[in-house]
């Protein structure tokens, strides 16, 4: 079985401040992990992904995430928030259970305070 | 431009009517997916197809049906049996079965009154 927990359904940060969005996963096998961003009334866009190898993954728009097996976490960070980062962010996990489905977290809405 | 198109963007129907949502991709992807998104619930998988003429139920398939007659197309029908059909519907595709990232269309917002 696989599952994803995103801590904090709403996160607010000031423009220029650090962005930290939390994601913890459960998987019985080594997971593949993904972060997606969704702007209002649009589809999801892939920010970054972890499959194997280097545990620090860099993505688009200055975001990065670190896979920590011991903590079963894959938190998303950005050093300096920009107004355009306001959106909803989804963490997802894929584990080899015979059907390779993606399981999504419930999302974190990021608000940027000017 | 390669991508996934969903039409229409907004759809309104009366209760008791079936409605079909369109999803087309020109990415040459084998696998396609339908998700339903409700506020605060994330994305829930309705149906997926890993190859033409084959599809599997996801986590919330009741009241929905699909077909996959062509590689490029994966239409979703919301039937009158779906108890609460008003939602945002997202179509996605991935290169093949396996643990690949999924690419999403822009979504269709269905309102049933």
PDB file of C-alpha atoms in Angstrom:
ATOM      1  CA  UNK A   1       0.000   0.000   0.000  1.00  0.00           C
ATOM      2  CA  UNK A   2       1.095   3.570  -0.556  1.00  0.00           C
ATOM      3  CA  UNK A   3      -0.098   6.860   0.866  1.00  0.00           C
ATOM      4  CA  UNK A   4       0.886  10.504   1.105  1.00  0.00           C
ATOM      5  CA  UNK A   5       0.327  13.000   3.898  1.00  0.00           C
ATOM      6  CA  UNK A   6       0.755  16.696   3.332  1.00  0.00           C
ATOM      7  CA  UNK A   7       0.992  18.586   6.606  1.00  0.00           C
ATOM      8  CA  UNK A   8      -0.801  21.903   6.459  1.00  0.00           C
ATOM      9  CA  UNK A   9      -3.620  22.442   4.003  1.00  0.00           C
ATOM     10  CA  UNK A  10      -2.794  26.168   3.950  1.00  0.00           C
ATOM     11  CA  UNK A  11       0.619  27.808   4.239  1.00  0.00           C
ATOM     12  CA  UNK A  12       1.298  31.550   4.129  1.00  0.00           C
ATOM     13  CA  UNK A  13       4.727  33.092   3.709  1.00  0.00           C
ATOM     14  CA  UNK A  14       5.961  36.606   3.057  1.00  0.00           C
ATOM     15  CA  UNK A  15       7.407  37.514  -0.307  1.00  0.00           C
ATOM     16  CA  UNK A  16      11.141  36.785  -0.197  1.00  0.00           C
ATOM     17  CA  UNK A  17      10.846  34.308   2.685  1.00  0.00           C
ATOM     18  CA  UNK A  18      11.628  30.593   2.653  1.00  0.00           C
ATOM     19  CA  UNK A  19       8.913  28.292   1.351  1.00  0.00           C
ATOM     20  CA  UNK A  20       8.632  24.876   3.032  1.00  0.00           C
ATOM     21  CA  UNK A  21       5.841  22.490   2.099  1.00  0.00           C
ATOM     22  CA  UNK A  22       5.817  19.176   3.920  1.00  0.00           C
ATOM     23  CA  UNK A  23       5.174  15.733   2.468  1.00  0.00           C
ATOM     24  CA  UNK A  24       5.467  12.360   4.176  1.00  0.00           C
ATOM     25  CA  UNK A  25       4.844   9.090   2.389  1.00  0.00           C
ATOM     26  CA  UNK A  26       4.189   5.492   3.190  1.00  0.00           C
ATOM     27  CA  UNK A  27       5.414   2.783   0.870  1.00  0.00           C
ATOM     28  CA  UNK A  28       6.422  -0.833   1.273  1.00  0.00           C
ATOM     29  CA  UNK A  29       8.977  -0.538  -1.537  1.00  0.00           C
ATOM     30  CA  UNK A  30      11.376   2.234  -2.642  1.00  0.00           C
ATOM     31  CA  UNK A  31       9.092   4.990  -3.846  1.00  0.00           C
ATOM     32  CA  UNK A  32       9.110   7.352  -6.767  1.00  0.00           C
ATOM     33  CA  UNK A  33       8.032  10.783  -5.531  1.00  0.00           C
ATOM     34  CA  UNK A  34       6.610  13.792  -7.352  1.00  0.00           C
ATOM     35  CA  UNK A  35       5.609  17.384  -6.645  1.00  0.00           C
ATOM     36  CA  UNK A  36       3.009  19.076  -8.826  1.00  0.00           C
ATOM     37  CA  UNK A  37       1.698  22.654  -8.850  1.00  0.00           C
ATOM     38  CA  UNK A  38      -1.820  23.720  -9.779  1.00  0.00           C
ATOM     39  CA  UNK A  39      -2.913  27.269 -10.537  1.00  0.00           C
ATOM     40  CA  UNK A  40      -6.622  28.120 -10.180  1.00  0.00           C
ATOM     41  CA  UNK A  41      -8.883  26.314 -12.663  1.00  0.00           C
ATOM     42  CA  UNK A  42      -5.933  24.699 -14.418  1.00  0.00           C
ATOM     43  CA  UNK A  43      -4.383  21.264 -14.661  1.00  0.00           C
ATOM     44  CA  UNK A  44      -1.359  20.061 -12.713  1.00  0.00           C
ATOM     45  CA  UNK A  45       2.188  20.832 -13.795  1.00  0.00           C
ATOM     46  CA  UNK A  46       5.145  18.699 -12.743  1.00  0.00           C
ATOM     47  CA  UNK A  47       7.614  20.621 -10.559  1.00  0.00           C
ATOM     48  CA  UNK A  48      10.114  17.861  -9.868  1.00  0.00           C
ATOM     49  CA  UNK A  49      10.502  14.149  -9.310  1.00  0.00           C
ATOM     50  CA  UNK A  50      12.670  11.695  -7.392  1.00  0.00           C
ATOM     51  CA  UNK A  51      13.268   8.216  -8.782  1.00  0.00           C
ATOM     52  CA  UNK A  52      16.691   6.928  -7.745  1.00  0.00           C
ATOM     53  CA  UNK A  53      20.139   8.385  -7.175  1.00  0.00           C
ATOM     54  CA  UNK A  54      20.767  11.855  -5.811  1.00  0.00           C
ATOM     55  CA  UNK A  55      18.404  12.586  -2.964  1.00  0.00           C
ATOM     56  CA  UNK A  56      18.319  16.364  -3.531  1.00  0.00           C
ATOM     57  CA  UNK A  57      16.225  17.064  -6.586  1.00  0.00           C
ATOM     58  CA  UNK A  58      15.998  20.421  -8.336  1.00  0.00           C
ATOM     59  CA  UNK A  59      12.922  21.412 -10.265  1.00  0.00           C
ATOM     60  CA  UNK A  60      11.425  24.285 -12.171  1.00  0.00           C
ATOM     61  CA  UNK A  61      10.817  27.794 -10.815  1.00  0.00           C
ATOM     62  CA  UNK A  62      13.608  27.502  -8.229  1.00  0.00           C
ATOM     63  CA  UNK A  63      11.994  24.690  -6.218  1.00  0.00           C
ATOM     64  CA  UNK A  64      13.858  21.709  -4.827  1.00  0.00           C
ATOM     65  CA  UNK A  65      13.029  18.718  -2.650  1.00  0.00           C
ATOM     66  CA  UNK A  66      15.060  16.264  -0.630  1.00  0.00           C
ATOM     67  CA  UNK A  67      14.241  12.584  -0.294  1.00  0.00           C
ATOM     68  CA  UNK A  68      14.905  11.397   3.252  1.00  0.00           C
ATOM     69  CA  UNK A  69      14.320   7.685   3.554  1.00  0.00           C
ATOM     70  CA  UNK A  70      14.852   7.586   7.321  1.00  0.00           C
ATOM     71  CA  UNK A  71      12.136  10.200   7.806  1.00  0.00           C
ATOM     72  CA  UNK A  72       9.927   8.986   4.912  1.00  0.00           C
ATOM     73  CA  UNK A  73       9.755  12.588   3.792  1.00  0.00           C
ATOM     74  CA  UNK A  74      10.003  14.568   0.567  1.00  0.00           C
ATOM     75  CA  UNK A  75       9.590  18.211   1.589  1.00  0.00           C
ATOM     76  CA  UNK A  76       9.469  20.948  -1.047  1.00  0.00           C
ATOM     77  CA  UNK A  77      11.484  24.143  -0.537  1.00  0.00           C
ATOM     78  CA  UNK A  78      12.272  27.409  -2.256  1.00  0.00           C
ATOM     79  CA  UNK A  79      14.725  29.903  -0.726  1.00  0.00           C
ATOM     80  CA  UNK A  80      12.806  33.041  -1.640  1.00  0.00           C
ATOM     81  CA  UNK A  81       9.071  33.178  -2.305  1.00  0.00           C
ATOM     82  CA  UNK A  82       7.680  35.127  -5.227  1.00  0.00           C
ATOM     83  CA  UNK A  83       4.129  36.336  -5.695  1.00  0.00           C
ATOM     84  CA  UNK A  84       3.795  34.027  -8.705  1.00  0.00           C
ATOM     85  CA  UNK A  85       4.342  30.996  -6.428  1.00  0.00           C
ATOM     86  CA  UNK A  86       0.838  31.354  -5.020  1.00  0.00           C
ATOM     87  CA  UNK A  87      -0.890  28.120  -6.028  1.00  0.00           C
ATOM     88  CA  UNK A  88      -1.840  24.669  -4.743  1.00  0.00           C
ATOM     89  CA  UNK A  89       0.888  22.075  -4.446  1.00  0.00           C
ATOM     90  CA  UNK A  90       0.426  18.317  -4.524  1.00  0.00           C
ATOM     91  CA  UNK A  91       2.841  15.599  -3.463  1.00  0.00           C
ATOM     92  CA  UNK A  92       2.419  12.173  -5.071  1.00  0.00           C
ATOM     93  CA  UNK A  93       3.953   8.722  -4.630  1.00  0.00           C
ATOM     94  CA  UNK A  94       4.287   5.747  -6.911  1.00  0.00           C
ATOM     95  CA  UNK A  95       5.314   2.372  -5.582  1.00  0.00           C
ATOM     96  CA  UNK A  96       5.534  -0.882  -7.435  1.00  0.00           C
ATOM     97  CA  UNK A  97       2.471  -2.705  -6.222  1.00  0.00           C
ATOM     98  CA  UNK A  98       1.417  -4.184  -9.540  1.00  0.00           C
ATOM     99  CA  UNK A  99      -0.441  -1.224 -10.960  1.00  0.00           C
ATOM    100  CA  UNK A 100       1.997   1.698 -10.781  1.00  0.00           C
ATOM    101  CA  UNK A 101      -0.697   4.169  -9.802  1.00  0.00           C
ATOM    102  CA  UNK A 102       0.096   7.632  -8.504  1.00  0.00           C
ATOM    103  CA  UNK A 103      -1.366   8.382  -5.099  1.00  0.00           C
ATOM    104  CA  UNK A 104      -1.797  12.089  -4.390  1.00  0.00           C
ATOM    105  CA  UNK A 105      -1.841  14.011  -1.142  1.00  0.00           C
ATOM    106  CA  UNK A 106      -4.713  16.346  -0.385  1.00  0.00           C
ATOM    107  CA  UNK A 107      -2.725  19.414  -1.378  1.00  0.00           C
ATOM    108  CA  UNK A 108      -1.286  22.535   0.268  1.00  0.00           C
ATOM    109  CA  UNK A 109      -2.502  25.952  -0.748  1.00  0.00           C
ATOM    110  CA  UNK A 110       0.383  28.441  -0.678  1.00  0.00           C
ATOM    111  CA  UNK A 111      -0.390  32.118  -0.140  1.00  0.00           C
ATOM    112  CA  UNK A 112       2.284  34.770  -0.579  1.00  0.00           C
ATOM    113  CA  UNK A 113       1.984  37.877   1.573  1.00  0.00           C
ATOM    114  CA  UNK A 114       3.273  41.052  -0.129  1.00  0.00           C
TER     115      UNK A 114
ATOM    116  CA  UNK B   1       2.629  21.706 -29.706  1.00  0.00           C
ATOM    117  CA  UNK B   2       2.345  18.423 -27.871  1.00  0.00           C
ATOM    118  CA  UNK B   3      -0.055  18.142 -25.039  1.00  0.00           C
ATOM    119  CA  UNK B   4      -3.396  17.077 -23.645  1.00  0.00           C
ATOM    120  CA  UNK B   5      -6.633  18.810 -24.519  1.00  0.00           C
ATOM    121  CA  UNK B   6      -9.875  18.558 -22.613  1.00  0.00           C
ATOM    122  CA  UNK B   7     -13.134  19.965 -23.800  1.00  0.00           C
ATOM    123  CA  UNK B   8     -15.188  21.774 -22.889  1.00  0.00           C
ATOM    124  CA  UNK B   9     -13.647  23.843 -20.086  1.00  0.00           C
ATOM    125  CA  UNK B  10     -17.039  24.306 -18.391  1.00  0.00           C
ATOM    126  CA  UNK B  11     -20.016  21.967 -18.725  1.00  0.00           C
ATOM    127  CA  UNK B  12     -23.497  22.285 -17.302  1.00  0.00           C
ATOM    128  CA  UNK B  13     -26.036  19.467 -17.208  1.00  0.00           C
ATOM    129  CA  UNK B  14     -29.372  18.672 -15.629  1.00  0.00           C
ATOM    130  CA  UNK B  15     -29.584  15.881 -13.096  1.00  0.00           C
ATOM    131  CA  UNK B  16     -30.412  12.533 -14.705  1.00  0.00           C
ATOM    132  CA  UNK B  17     -28.522  13.205 -17.935  1.00  0.00           C
ATOM    133  CA  UNK B  18     -25.399  11.364 -19.018  1.00  0.00           C
ATOM    134  CA  UNK B  19     -22.518  13.564 -20.120  1.00  0.00           C
ATOM    135  CA  UNK B  20     -19.250  12.746 -21.917  1.00  0.00           C
ATOM    136  CA  UNK B  21     -16.001  14.588 -21.254  1.00  0.00           C
ATOM    137  CA  UNK B  22     -13.400  14.623 -23.986  1.00  0.00           C
ATOM    138  CA  UNK B  23      -9.667  13.968 -23.543  1.00  0.00           C
ATOM    139  CA  UNK B  24      -7.197  13.901 -26.428  1.00  0.00           C
ATOM    140  CA  UNK B  25      -3.393  13.663 -26.345  1.00  0.00           C
ATOM    141  CA  UNK B  26      -0.781  13.982 -29.075  1.00  0.00           C
ATOM    142  CA  UNK B  27       2.165  12.938 -26.915  1.00  0.00           C
ATOM    143  CA  UNK B  28       2.139   9.355 -28.231  1.00  0.00           C
ATOM    144  CA  UNK B  29       1.633   8.151 -24.668  1.00  0.00           C
ATOM    145  CA  UNK B  30       0.335   4.653 -24.039  1.00  0.00           C
ATOM    146  CA  UNK B  31      -1.246   5.266 -20.627  1.00  0.00           C
ATOM    147  CA  UNK B  32      -4.115   7.629 -19.849  1.00  0.00           C
ATOM    148  CA  UNK B  33      -5.973   8.460 -16.641  1.00  0.00           C
ATOM    149  CA  UNK B  34      -9.074  10.231 -15.353  1.00  0.00           C
ATOM    150  CA  UNK B  35      -9.138  11.935 -11.964  1.00  0.00           C
ATOM    151  CA  UNK B  36     -11.817  13.740 -10.038  1.00  0.00           C
ATOM    152  CA  UNK B  37     -10.857  16.717  -7.883  1.00  0.00           C
ATOM    153  CA  UNK B  38     -13.000  18.049  -5.047  1.00  0.00           C
ATOM    154  CA  UNK B  39     -11.966  20.814  -2.629  1.00  0.00           C
ATOM    155  CA  UNK B  40      -9.827  19.477   0.199  1.00  0.00           C
ATOM    156  CA  UNK B  41      -9.726  15.919  -1.173  1.00  0.00           C
ATOM    157  CA  UNK B  42      -6.889  16.030  -3.643  1.00  0.00           C
ATOM    158  CA  UNK B  43      -7.142  13.907  -6.767  1.00  0.00           C
ATOM    159  CA  UNK B  44      -8.970  10.597  -6.845  1.00  0.00           C
ATOM    160  CA  UNK B  45      -8.472   8.105  -9.669  1.00  0.00           C
ATOM    161  CA  UNK B  46     -11.604   7.165 -11.607  1.00  0.00           C
ATOM    162  CA  UNK B  47     -10.315   4.977 -14.450  1.00  0.00           C
ATOM    163  CA  UNK B  48      -7.045   4.341 -16.201  1.00  0.00           C
ATOM    164  CA  UNK B  49      -5.930   2.704 -19.406  1.00  0.00           C
ATOM    165  CA  UNK B  50      -2.482   1.372 -20.117  1.00  0.00           C
ATOM    166  CA  UNK B  51      -3.127   0.309 -23.702  1.00  0.00           C
ATOM    167  CA  UNK B  52      -5.763   0.655 -26.402  1.00  0.00           C
ATOM    168  CA  UNK B  53      -8.936  -1.389 -25.833  1.00  0.00           C
ATOM    169  CA  UNK B  54      -8.064  -2.025 -22.208  1.00  0.00           C
ATOM    170  CA  UNK B  55      -8.895  -0.069 -19.060  1.00  0.00           C
ATOM    171  CA  UNK B  56      -9.165  -0.616 -15.322  1.00  0.00           C
ATOM    172  CA  UNK B  57     -11.275   0.840 -12.554  1.00  0.00           C
ATOM    173  CA  UNK B  58      -9.640   3.230 -10.185  1.00  0.00           C
ATOM    174  CA  UNK B  59     -10.678   4.062  -6.664  1.00  0.00           C
ATOM    175  CA  UNK B  60     -14.023   5.728  -7.454  1.00  0.00           C
ATOM    176  CA  UNK B  61     -15.305   4.170 -10.704  1.00  0.00           C
ATOM    177  CA  UNK B  62     -18.958   3.805  -9.700  1.00  0.00           C
ATOM    178  CA  UNK B  63     -21.209   5.924 -11.908  1.00  0.00           C
ATOM    179  CA  UNK B  64     -18.546   6.456 -14.567  1.00  0.00           C
ATOM    180  CA  UNK B  65     -17.607   4.686 -17.796  1.00  0.00           C
ATOM    181  CA  UNK B  66     -14.746   5.028 -20.297  1.00  0.00           C
ATOM    182  CA  UNK B  67     -13.575   3.737 -23.651  1.00  0.00           C
ATOM    183  CA  UNK B  68     -10.165   3.573 -25.280  1.00  0.00           C
ATOM    184  CA  UNK B  69     -10.657   2.861 -28.973  1.00  0.00           C
ATOM    185  CA  UNK B  70      -7.757   5.017 -30.097  1.00  0.00           C
ATOM    186  CA  UNK B  71      -4.380   5.680 -28.491  1.00  0.00           C
ATOM    187  CA  UNK B  72      -4.993   9.425 -28.577  1.00  0.00           C
ATOM    188  CA  UNK B  73      -8.445   9.492 -27.012  1.00  0.00           C
ATOM    189  CA  UNK B  74      -9.878   8.490 -23.633  1.00  0.00           C
ATOM    190  CA  UNK B  75     -13.404   9.905 -23.169  1.00  0.00           C
ATOM    191  CA  UNK B  76     -15.141   9.740 -19.786  1.00  0.00           C
ATOM    192  CA  UNK B  77     -18.919   9.405 -19.450  1.00  0.00           C
ATOM    193  CA  UNK B  78     -20.505  10.580 -16.229  1.00  0.00           C
ATOM    194  CA  UNK B  79     -23.734   8.633 -15.942  1.00  0.00           C
ATOM    195  CA  UNK B  80     -26.923   9.438 -14.094  1.00  0.00           C
ATOM    196  CA  UNK B  81     -25.905   6.776 -11.561  1.00  0.00           C
ATOM    197  CA  UNK B  82     -23.133   9.020 -10.227  1.00  0.00           C
ATOM    198  CA  UNK B  83     -24.581  10.435  -7.010  1.00  0.00           C
ATOM    199  CA  UNK B  84     -22.558  13.629  -6.816  1.00  0.00           C
ATOM    200  CA  UNK B  85     -21.147  14.426 -10.257  1.00  0.00           C
ATOM    201  CA  UNK B  86     -20.356  18.121  -9.780  1.00  0.00           C
ATOM    202  CA  UNK B  87     -16.554  18.338  -9.683  1.00  0.00           C
ATOM    203  CA  UNK B  88     -13.402  19.282 -11.574  1.00  0.00           C
ATOM    204  CA  UNK B  89     -12.284  16.451 -13.862  1.00  0.00           C
ATOM    205  CA  UNK B  90      -8.673  16.043 -14.929  1.00  0.00           C
ATOM    206  CA  UNK B  91      -7.275  13.828 -17.652  1.00  0.00           C
ATOM    207  CA  UNK B  92      -3.624  12.767 -17.643  1.00  0.00           C
ATOM    208  CA  UNK B  93      -1.244  10.612 -19.635  1.00  0.00           C
ATOM    209  CA  UNK B  94       2.132   8.963 -19.160  1.00  0.00           C
ATOM    210  CA  UNK B  95       4.556   7.468 -21.632  1.00  0.00           C
ATOM    211  CA  UNK B  96       3.700   3.896 -20.713  1.00  0.00           C
ATOM    212  CA  UNK B  97       2.799   1.712 -17.802  1.00  0.00           C
ATOM    213  CA  UNK B  98       5.372   1.988 -15.115  1.00  0.00           C
ATOM    214  CA  UNK B  99       6.409   4.600 -12.633  1.00  0.00           C
ATOM    215  CA  UNK B 100       6.529   7.547 -14.976  1.00  0.00           C
ATOM    216  CA  UNK B 101       5.368  11.069 -14.342  1.00  0.00           C
ATOM    217  CA  UNK B 102       1.916  11.971 -15.548  1.00  0.00           C
ATOM    218  CA  UNK B 103       1.108  14.985 -17.703  1.00  0.00           C
ATOM    219  CA  UNK B 104      -2.208  16.700 -17.133  1.00  0.00           C
ATOM    220  CA  UNK B 105      -4.773  18.438 -19.284  1.00  0.00           C
ATOM    221  CA  UNK B 106      -6.402  21.755 -18.295  1.00  0.00           C
ATOM    222  CA  UNK B 107      -9.481  20.106 -16.789  1.00  0.00           C
ATOM    223  CA  UNK B 108     -13.242  20.272 -17.248  1.00  0.00           C
ATOM    224  CA  UNK B 109     -15.472  21.735 -14.561  1.00  0.00           C
ATOM    225  CA  UNK B 110     -18.794  19.894 -14.566  1.00  0.00           C
ATOM    226  CA  UNK B 111     -21.811  21.346 -12.803  1.00  0.00           C
ATOM    227  CA  UNK B 112     -24.962  19.260 -12.493  1.00  0.00           C
ATOM    228  CA  UNK B 113     -28.133  20.880 -11.191  1.00  0.00           C
TER     229      UNK B 113
END
